[in-house]
PDB file of C-alpha atoms in Angstrom:
ATOM      1  CA  MET A   4     -23.770 237.679 138.019  1.00  0.00           C
ATOM      2  CA  THR A   5     -25.285 234.864 136.044  1.00  0.00           C
ATOM      3  CA  SER A   6     -27.279 232.487 138.158  1.00  0.00           C
ATOM      4  CA  VAL A   7     -26.785 228.780 137.670  1.00  0.00           C
ATOM      5  CA  PRO A   8     -30.085 227.156 136.801  1.00  0.00           C
ATOM      6  CA  THR A   9     -31.290 224.665 139.331  1.00  0.00           C
ATOM      7  CA  PRO A  10     -31.501 221.244 137.745  1.00  0.00           C
ATOM      8  CA  ALA A  11     -34.986 219.815 137.532  1.00  0.00           C
ATOM      9  CA  PRO A  12     -35.645 217.205 140.162  1.00  0.00           C
ATOM     10  CA  THR A  13     -35.433 213.679 138.872  1.00  0.00           C
ATOM     11  CA  ALA A  14     -38.069 211.129 139.709  1.00  0.00           C
ATOM     12  CA  ALA A  15     -36.977 208.888 142.513  1.00  0.00           C
ATOM     13  CA  ALA A  16     -36.503 205.274 141.585  1.00  0.00           C
ATOM     14  CA  PRO A  17     -39.128 203.012 143.105  1.00  0.00           C
ATOM     15  CA  PRO A  18     -37.874 201.140 146.137  1.00  0.00           C
ATOM     16  CA  PRO A  19     -36.923 197.523 145.512  1.00  0.00           C
ATOM     17  CA  VAL A  20     -39.511 194.942 146.349  1.00  0.00           C
ATOM     18  CA  PRO A  21     -38.616 193.329 149.688  1.00  0.00           C
ATOM     19  CA  ILE A  22     -37.361 189.773 149.435  1.00  0.00           C
ATOM     20  CA  PRO A  23     -40.197 188.385 151.621  1.00  0.00           C
ATOM     21  CA  SER A  24     -42.746 189.779 149.150  1.00  0.00           C
ATOM     22  CA  ARG A  25     -40.886 188.279 146.214  1.00  0.00           C
ATOM     23  CA  THR A  26     -40.692 184.970 148.042  1.00  0.00           C
ATOM     24  CA  GLN A  27     -44.446 185.007 148.667  1.00  0.00           C
ATOM     25  CA  TYR A  28     -45.144 185.854 145.037  1.00  0.00           C
ATOM     26  CA  VAL A  29     -43.016 182.951 143.790  1.00  0.00           C
ATOM     27  CA  LEU A  30     -44.460 180.625 146.418  1.00  0.00           C
ATOM     28  CA  GLU A  31     -48.096 181.341 145.535  1.00  0.00           C
ATOM     29  CA  SER A  32     -47.443 181.087 141.811  1.00  0.00           C
ATOM     30  CA  VAL A  33     -45.540 177.798 141.977  1.00  0.00           C
ATOM     31  CA  LYS A  34     -48.120 176.385 144.386  1.00  0.00           C
ATOM     32  CA  HIS A  35     -50.952 177.316 142.025  1.00  0.00           C
ATOM     33  CA  ARG A  36     -49.156 175.719 139.083  1.00  0.00           C
ATOM     34  CA  ILE A  37     -48.614 172.502 141.039  1.00  0.00           C
ATOM     35  CA  LEU A  38     -52.193 172.236 142.271  1.00  0.00           C
ATOM     36  CA  THR A  39     -53.663 172.888 138.839  1.00  0.00           C
ATOM     37  CA  GLY A  40     -51.388 170.341 137.154  1.00  0.00           C
ATOM     38  CA  GLU A  41     -49.322 172.795 135.126  1.00  0.00           C
ATOM     39  CA  LEU A  42     -46.285 171.488 137.016  1.00  0.00           C
ATOM     40  CA  SER A  43     -46.630 167.716 137.166  1.00  0.00           C
ATOM     41  CA  PRO A  44     -45.485 165.320 139.912  1.00  0.00           C
ATOM     42  CA  GLY A  45     -41.795 164.545 139.620  1.00  0.00           C
ATOM     43  CA  GLN A  46     -41.050 167.601 137.483  1.00  0.00           C
ATOM     44  CA  PRO A  47     -37.750 169.280 138.459  1.00  0.00           C
ATOM     45  CA  LEU A  48     -37.966 172.789 139.908  1.00  0.00           C
ATOM     46  CA  ILE A  49     -34.691 174.356 138.842  1.00  0.00           C
ATOM     47  CA  GLU A  50     -33.895 177.480 140.829  1.00  0.00           C
ATOM     48  CA  THR A  51     -32.082 179.329 138.034  1.00  0.00           C
ATOM     49  CA  GLU A  52     -34.894 178.707 135.557  1.00  0.00           C
ATOM     50  CA  LEU A  53     -37.598 179.780 138.015  1.00  0.00           C
ATOM     51  CA  ALA A  54     -35.600 182.869 139.000  1.00  0.00           C
ATOM     52  CA  ARG A  55     -35.290 183.884 135.359  1.00  0.00           C
ATOM     53  CA  GLU A  56     -38.972 183.182 134.713  1.00  0.00           C
ATOM     54  CA  TYR A  57     -40.124 185.296 137.670  1.00  0.00           C
ATOM     55  CA  GLY A  58     -37.489 188.002 137.286  1.00  0.00           C
ATOM     56  CA  VAL A  59     -36.017 187.512 140.745  1.00  0.00           C
ATOM     57  CA  SER A  60     -32.792 186.251 142.248  1.00  0.00           C
ATOM     58  CA  LYS A  61     -32.407 182.648 143.358  1.00  0.00           C
ATOM     59  CA  THR A  62     -32.877 183.566 147.026  1.00  0.00           C
ATOM     60  CA  PRO A  63     -36.688 184.053 146.996  1.00  0.00           C
ATOM     61  CA  VAL A  64     -37.036 180.988 144.779  1.00  0.00           C
ATOM     62  CA  ARG A  65     -35.015 178.887 147.193  1.00  0.00           C
ATOM     63  CA  GLU A  66     -37.025 180.131 150.172  1.00  0.00           C
ATOM     64  CA  ALA A  67     -40.321 179.496 148.376  1.00  0.00           C
ATOM     65  CA  LEU A  68     -39.321 175.924 147.522  1.00  0.00           C
ATOM     66  CA  LYS A  69     -38.287 175.270 151.125  1.00  0.00           C
ATOM     67  CA  THR A  70     -41.690 176.440 152.322  1.00  0.00           C
ATOM     68  CA  LEU A  71     -43.472 174.295 149.746  1.00  0.00           C
ATOM     69  CA  ALA A  72     -41.383 171.332 150.849  1.00  0.00           C
ATOM     70  CA  GLY A  73     -42.657 171.958 154.380  1.00  0.00           C
ATOM     71  CA  THR A  74     -46.267 171.730 153.168  1.00  0.00           C
ATOM     72  CA  GLY A  75     -45.582 168.481 151.306  1.00  0.00           C
ATOM     73  CA  LEU A  76     -45.902 169.780 147.747  1.00  0.00           C
ATOM     74  CA  VAL A  77     -42.199 169.775 146.893  1.00  0.00           C
ATOM     75  CA  GLU A  78     -39.433 167.259 147.515  1.00  0.00           C
ATOM     76  CA  MET A  79     -35.937 168.580 148.160  1.00  0.00           C
ATOM     77  CA  SER A  80     -32.747 166.629 147.425  1.00  0.00           C
ATOM     78  CA  GLN A  81     -29.267 167.681 148.449  1.00  0.00           C
ATOM     79  CA  TYR A  82     -27.931 166.755 145.041  1.00  0.00           C
ATOM     80  CA  LYS A  83     -30.876 167.175 142.651  1.00  0.00           C
ATOM     81  CA  GLY A  84     -32.586 170.226 144.144  1.00  0.00           C
ATOM     82  CA  GLY A  85     -36.356 170.543 144.213  1.00  0.00           C
ATOM     83  CA  SER A  86     -39.058 168.691 142.320  1.00  0.00           C
ATOM     84  CA  VAL A  87     -42.834 168.446 142.483  1.00  0.00           C
ATOM     85  CA  ARG A  88     -43.773 165.718 144.933  1.00  0.00           C
ATOM     86  CA  THR A  89     -44.714 162.452 143.312  1.00  0.00           C
ATOM     87  CA  VAL A  90     -48.063 160.909 144.159  1.00  0.00           C
ATOM     88  CA  ASP A  91     -48.590 157.201 144.692  1.00  0.00           C
ATOM     89  CA  ALA A  92     -51.176 155.092 146.482  1.00  0.00           C
ATOM     90  CA  ALA A  93     -49.274 155.048 149.774  1.00  0.00           C
ATOM     91  CA  MET A  94     -48.933 158.845 149.840  1.00  0.00           C
ATOM     92  CA  ALA A  95     -52.607 159.270 148.932  1.00  0.00           C
ATOM     93  CA  ARG A  96     -53.727 156.912 151.677  1.00  0.00           C
ATOM     94  CA  GLU A  97     -51.541 158.667 154.229  1.00  0.00           C
ATOM     95  CA  VAL A  98     -53.107 162.033 153.447  1.00  0.00           C
ATOM     96  CA  TYR A  99     -56.641 160.755 153.133  1.00  0.00           C
ATOM     97  CA  ASP A 100     -56.474 158.762 156.360  1.00  0.00           C
ATOM     98  CA  VAL A 101     -55.855 162.058 158.160  1.00  0.00           C
ATOM     99  CA  ARG A 102     -58.857 163.552 156.430  1.00  0.00           C
ATOM    100  CA  LEU A 103     -61.008 160.527 157.273  1.00  0.00           C
ATOM    101  CA  LEU A 104     -60.088 160.780 160.936  1.00  0.00           C
ATOM    102  CA  LEU A 105     -60.586 164.533 161.290  1.00  0.00           C
ATOM    103  CA  GLU A 106     -62.767 166.076 158.593  1.00  0.00           C
ATOM    104  CA  PRO A 107     -66.097 164.293 159.230  1.00  0.00           C
ATOM    105  CA  GLU A 108     -65.851 165.082 162.949  1.00  0.00           C
ATOM    106  CA  ALA A 109     -65.069 168.712 162.172  1.00  0.00           C
ATOM    107  CA  LEU A 110     -68.143 168.904 159.927  1.00  0.00           C
ATOM    108  CA  ARG A 111     -70.294 167.271 162.605  1.00  0.00           C
ATOM    109  CA  ARG A 112     -69.212 169.983 165.033  1.00  0.00           C
ATOM    110  CA  THR A 113     -69.793 172.710 162.464  1.00  0.00           C
ATOM    111  CA  VAL A 114     -73.391 171.543 161.990  1.00  0.00           C
ATOM    112  CA  LEU A 115     -73.937 171.066 165.709  1.00  0.00           C
ATOM    113  CA  ARG A 116     -72.870 174.676 166.323  1.00  0.00           C
ATOM    114  CA  GLY A 117     -75.246 175.941 163.650  1.00  0.00           C
ATOM    115  CA  ALA A 118     -72.374 177.663 161.863  1.00  0.00           C
ATOM    116  CA  PRO A 119     -73.289 179.292 158.533  1.00  0.00           C
ATOM    117  CA  LEU A 120     -72.444 177.278 155.417  1.00  0.00           C
ATOM    118  CA  GLU A 121     -73.014 179.940 152.787  1.00  0.00           C
ATOM    119  CA  ALA A 122     -69.348 179.752 151.756  1.00  0.00           C
ATOM    120  CA  ALA A 123     -69.790 176.049 150.979  1.00  0.00           C
ATOM    121  CA  ARG A 124     -72.814 176.768 148.783  1.00  0.00           C
ATOM    122  CA  GLU A 125     -70.935 179.524 146.955  1.00  0.00           C
ATOM    123  CA  ALA A 126     -67.995 177.183 146.372  1.00  0.00           C
ATOM    124  CA  LEU A 127     -70.317 174.588 144.822  1.00  0.00           C
ATOM    125  CA  GLU A 128     -71.753 177.232 142.520  1.00  0.00           C
ATOM    126  CA  ARG A 129     -68.241 178.313 141.459  1.00  0.00           C
ATOM    127  CA  ALA A 130     -67.287 174.696 140.792  1.00  0.00           C
ATOM    128  CA  ASP A 131     -70.418 174.197 138.676  1.00  0.00           C
ATOM    129  CA  ALA A 132     -69.683 177.346 136.653  1.00  0.00           C
ATOM    130  CA  ALA A 133     -65.938 176.662 136.300  1.00  0.00           C
ATOM    131  CA  GLU A 134     -64.583 176.718 132.770  1.00  0.00           C
ATOM    132  CA  ASP A 135     -61.474 174.647 133.416  1.00  0.00           C
ATOM    133  CA  ALA A 136     -60.018 172.111 135.829  1.00  0.00           C
ATOM    134  CA  ALA A 137     -57.972 174.749 137.650  1.00  0.00           C
ATOM    135  CA  GLU A 138     -61.019 176.818 138.643  1.00  0.00           C
ATOM    136  CA  ARG A 139     -62.939 173.704 139.607  1.00  0.00           C
ATOM    137  CA  SER A 140     -60.085 172.379 141.735  1.00  0.00           C
ATOM    138  CA  LEU A 141     -59.776 175.640 143.662  1.00  0.00           C
ATOM    139  CA  ALA A 142     -63.528 175.749 144.250  1.00  0.00           C
ATOM    140  CA  ASN A 143     -63.447 172.165 145.490  1.00  0.00           C
ATOM    141  CA  ARG A 144     -60.756 173.076 148.017  1.00  0.00           C
ATOM    142  CA  GLU A 145     -62.846 175.981 149.297  1.00  0.00           C
ATOM    143  CA  PHE A 146     -65.944 173.791 149.595  1.00  0.00           C
ATOM    144  CA  HIS A 147     -64.214 171.317 151.871  1.00  0.00           C
ATOM    145  CA  ARG A 148     -62.589 174.057 153.946  1.00  0.00           C
ATOM    146  CA  ALA A 149     -65.950 175.748 154.440  1.00  0.00           C
ATOM    147  CA  LEU A 150     -67.256 172.533 156.004  1.00  0.00           C
ATOM    148  CA  TYR A 151     -64.667 172.413 158.773  1.00  0.00           C
ATOM    149  CA  ILE A 152     -63.254 175.873 159.370  1.00  0.00           C
ATOM    150  CA  ASP A 153     -66.096 176.927 161.727  1.00  0.00           C
ATOM    151  CA  CYS A 154     -66.042 173.729 163.772  1.00  0.00           C
ATOM    152  CA  GLY A 155     -65.243 175.666 166.948  1.00  0.00           C
ATOM    153  CA  ASN A 156     -61.774 174.176 167.407  1.00  0.00           C
ATOM    154  CA  PRO A 157     -59.118 176.344 165.735  1.00  0.00           C
ATOM    155  CA  LEU A 158     -56.431 173.671 166.180  1.00  0.00           C
ATOM    156  CA  LEU A 159     -58.576 171.122 164.349  1.00  0.00           C
ATOM    157  CA  GLY A 160     -59.038 173.607 161.531  1.00  0.00           C
ATOM    158  CA  ARG A 161     -55.302 174.245 161.311  1.00  0.00           C
ATOM    159  CA  LEU A 162     -54.544 170.525 161.248  1.00  0.00           C
ATOM    160  CA  LEU A 163     -56.886 170.070 158.292  1.00  0.00           C
ATOM    161  CA  ASP A 164     -55.450 173.145 156.591  1.00  0.00           C
ATOM    162  CA  GLY A 165     -52.060 171.470 156.979  1.00  0.00           C
ATOM    163  CA  VAL A 166     -53.001 168.567 154.693  1.00  0.00           C
ATOM    164  CA  ARG A 167     -55.180 170.578 152.324  1.00  0.00           C
ATOM    165  CA  ASP A 168     -52.448 171.201 149.763  1.00  0.00           C
ATOM    166  CA  GLN A 169     -51.365 167.579 149.712  1.00  0.00           C
ATOM    167  CA  ALA A 170     -54.976 166.447 149.312  1.00  0.00           C
ATOM    168  CA  ALA A 171     -55.366 168.853 146.385  1.00  0.00           C
ATOM    169  CA  LEU A 172     -52.224 167.418 144.783  1.00  0.00           C
ATOM    170  CA  VAL A 173     -53.626 163.904 145.094  1.00  0.00           C
ATOM    171  CA  SER A 174     -56.894 165.110 143.565  1.00  0.00           C
ATOM    172  CA  ALA A 175     -55.120 166.813 140.660  1.00  0.00           C
ATOM    173  CA  VAL A 176     -53.327 163.577 139.767  1.00  0.00           C
ATOM    174  CA  ALA A 177     -56.482 161.490 140.134  1.00  0.00           C
ATOM    175  CA  TRP A 178     -58.621 163.854 138.062  1.00  0.00           C
ATOM    176  CA  ALA A 179     -56.018 163.935 135.288  1.00  0.00           C
ATOM    177  CA  ALA A 180     -56.414 160.169 134.945  1.00  0.00           C
ATOM    178  CA  ASP A 181     -60.166 159.977 135.569  1.00  0.00           C
ATOM    179  CA  PRO A 182     -62.210 163.199 135.551  1.00  0.00           C
ATOM    180  CA  SER A 183     -64.968 162.419 138.046  1.00  0.00           C
ATOM    181  CA  TRP A 184     -66.341 165.903 138.656  1.00  0.00           C
ATOM    182  CA  ALA A 185     -69.996 165.041 138.062  1.00  0.00           C
ATOM    183  CA  ARG A 186     -70.046 162.163 140.548  1.00  0.00           C
ATOM    184  CA  GLU A 187     -68.268 164.192 143.208  1.00  0.00           C
ATOM    185  CA  ALA A 188     -70.500 167.217 142.625  1.00  0.00           C
ATOM    186  CA  ASP A 189     -73.528 165.039 143.418  1.00  0.00           C
ATOM    187  CA  GLU A 190     -71.817 163.824 146.592  1.00  0.00           C
ATOM    188  CA  HIS A 191     -71.008 167.403 147.590  1.00  0.00           C
ATOM    189  CA  GLU A 192     -74.638 168.397 147.121  1.00  0.00           C
ATOM    190  CA  GLN A 193     -75.770 165.540 149.352  1.00  0.00           C
ATOM    191  CA  ILE A 194     -73.266 166.451 152.074  1.00  0.00           C
ATOM    192  CA  LEU A 195     -74.315 170.084 152.054  1.00  0.00           C
ATOM    193  CA  ARG A 196     -78.032 169.225 151.973  1.00  0.00           C
ATOM    194  CA  LEU A 197     -77.674 167.072 155.102  1.00  0.00           C
ATOM    195  CA  ALA A 198     -75.585 169.722 156.828  1.00  0.00           C
ATOM    196  CA  LEU A 199     -78.091 172.483 156.076  1.00  0.00           C
ATOM    197  CA  ALA A 200     -80.868 170.260 157.402  1.00  0.00           C
ATOM    198  CA  GLY A 201     -79.033 170.048 160.725  1.00  0.00           C
ATOM    199  CA  ASP A 202     -78.274 166.325 160.403  1.00  0.00           C
ATOM    200  CA  GLN A 203     -74.764 166.383 161.823  1.00  0.00           C
ATOM    201  CA  ASP A 204     -74.316 162.601 161.909  1.00  0.00           C
ATOM    202  CA  GLY A 205     -75.735 162.076 158.429  1.00  0.00           C
ATOM    203  CA  ALA A 206     -73.548 164.834 156.985  1.00  0.00           C
ATOM    204  CA  ALA A 207     -70.453 163.441 158.692  1.00  0.00           C
ATOM    205  CA  GLU A 208     -71.187 159.919 157.418  1.00  0.00           C
ATOM    206  CA  ALA A 209     -71.763 161.196 153.864  1.00  0.00           C
ATOM    207  CA  LEU A 210     -68.490 163.115 153.974  1.00  0.00           C
ATOM    208  CA  HIS A 211     -66.648 160.031 155.253  1.00  0.00           C
ATOM    209  CA  ARG A 212     -68.032 157.944 152.379  1.00  0.00           C
ATOM    210  CA  HIS A 213     -67.124 160.676 149.907  1.00  0.00           C
ATOM    211  CA  ILE A 214     -63.497 160.908 151.035  1.00  0.00           C
ATOM    212  CA  GLU A 215     -62.997 157.152 151.333  1.00  0.00           C
ATOM    213  CA  SER A 216     -64.591 156.282 147.996  1.00  0.00           C
ATOM    214  CA  PHE A 217     -62.538 158.884 146.157  1.00  0.00           C
ATOM    215  CA  VAL A 218     -59.171 157.505 147.191  1.00  0.00           C
ATOM    216  CA  ARG A 219     -60.386 153.920 146.681  1.00  0.00           C
ATOM    217  CA  ARG A 220     -61.429 154.729 143.112  1.00  0.00           C
ATOM    218  CA  ALA A 221     -58.312 156.734 142.327  1.00  0.00           C
ATOM    219  CA  PHE A 222     -55.822 154.326 143.914  1.00  0.00           C
ATOM    220  CA  PRO A 223     -57.549 150.929 143.972  1.00  0.00           C
ATOM    221  CA  GLY A 224     -54.478 148.926 144.986  1.00  0.00           C
ATOM    222  CA  GLU A 225     -54.026 150.510 148.413  1.00  0.00           C
ATOM    223  CA  GLU A 226     -55.816 149.066 151.418  1.00  0.00           C
ATOM    224  CA  ARG A 227     -56.969 151.416 154.139  1.00  0.00           C
ATOM    225  CA  ALA A 228     -54.789 151.488 157.226  1.00  0.00           C
ATOM    226  CA  THR A 229     -56.406 150.110 160.390  1.00  0.00           C
TER     227      THR A 229
END
């Protein structure tokens, strides 16, 4: 009796990537492109085009845009869909007022606790060595976060994290019009020098001046809220 040859096993197809992972991939990519200026304020974010570009269905794209709308980077319209949030003086002042109220105090507490600031120094070095605006912008974000994240109050850190993306969007627009990296790098060095010396009040005051002067230079027509 002739035996029937057993067919060779076929390689199993790889499991599909879960939708949450695809959503996160699209979210991080679109966010990066917004914060580095590749996607400019007001630019439409068309779901079908993004889905085709990323090789996914519209569902993860839609979920990613909803999340980005929640962080303030994207504006959603019932009729027009999503677009990159526009930046004007009022929006910049709104975001930077939050930073002025919270970030210097968070830094003061960080210094008072004697928390390590090595991450801030490393971020300054990355910014100095950056070869393009995108790398420099990301390093700038990490520098500021390193100043407040070890303040000893996790809620305060989360509140500042909550406006970090919007602040970076404001910065991207301002730097496109007036690259002021050198001036701000000097201010960063001064802030860090005071912090490392244990001068919590001096560091907090220098950070306050740094934040306030930036938005005043970038958006000179907007008065600070009182």
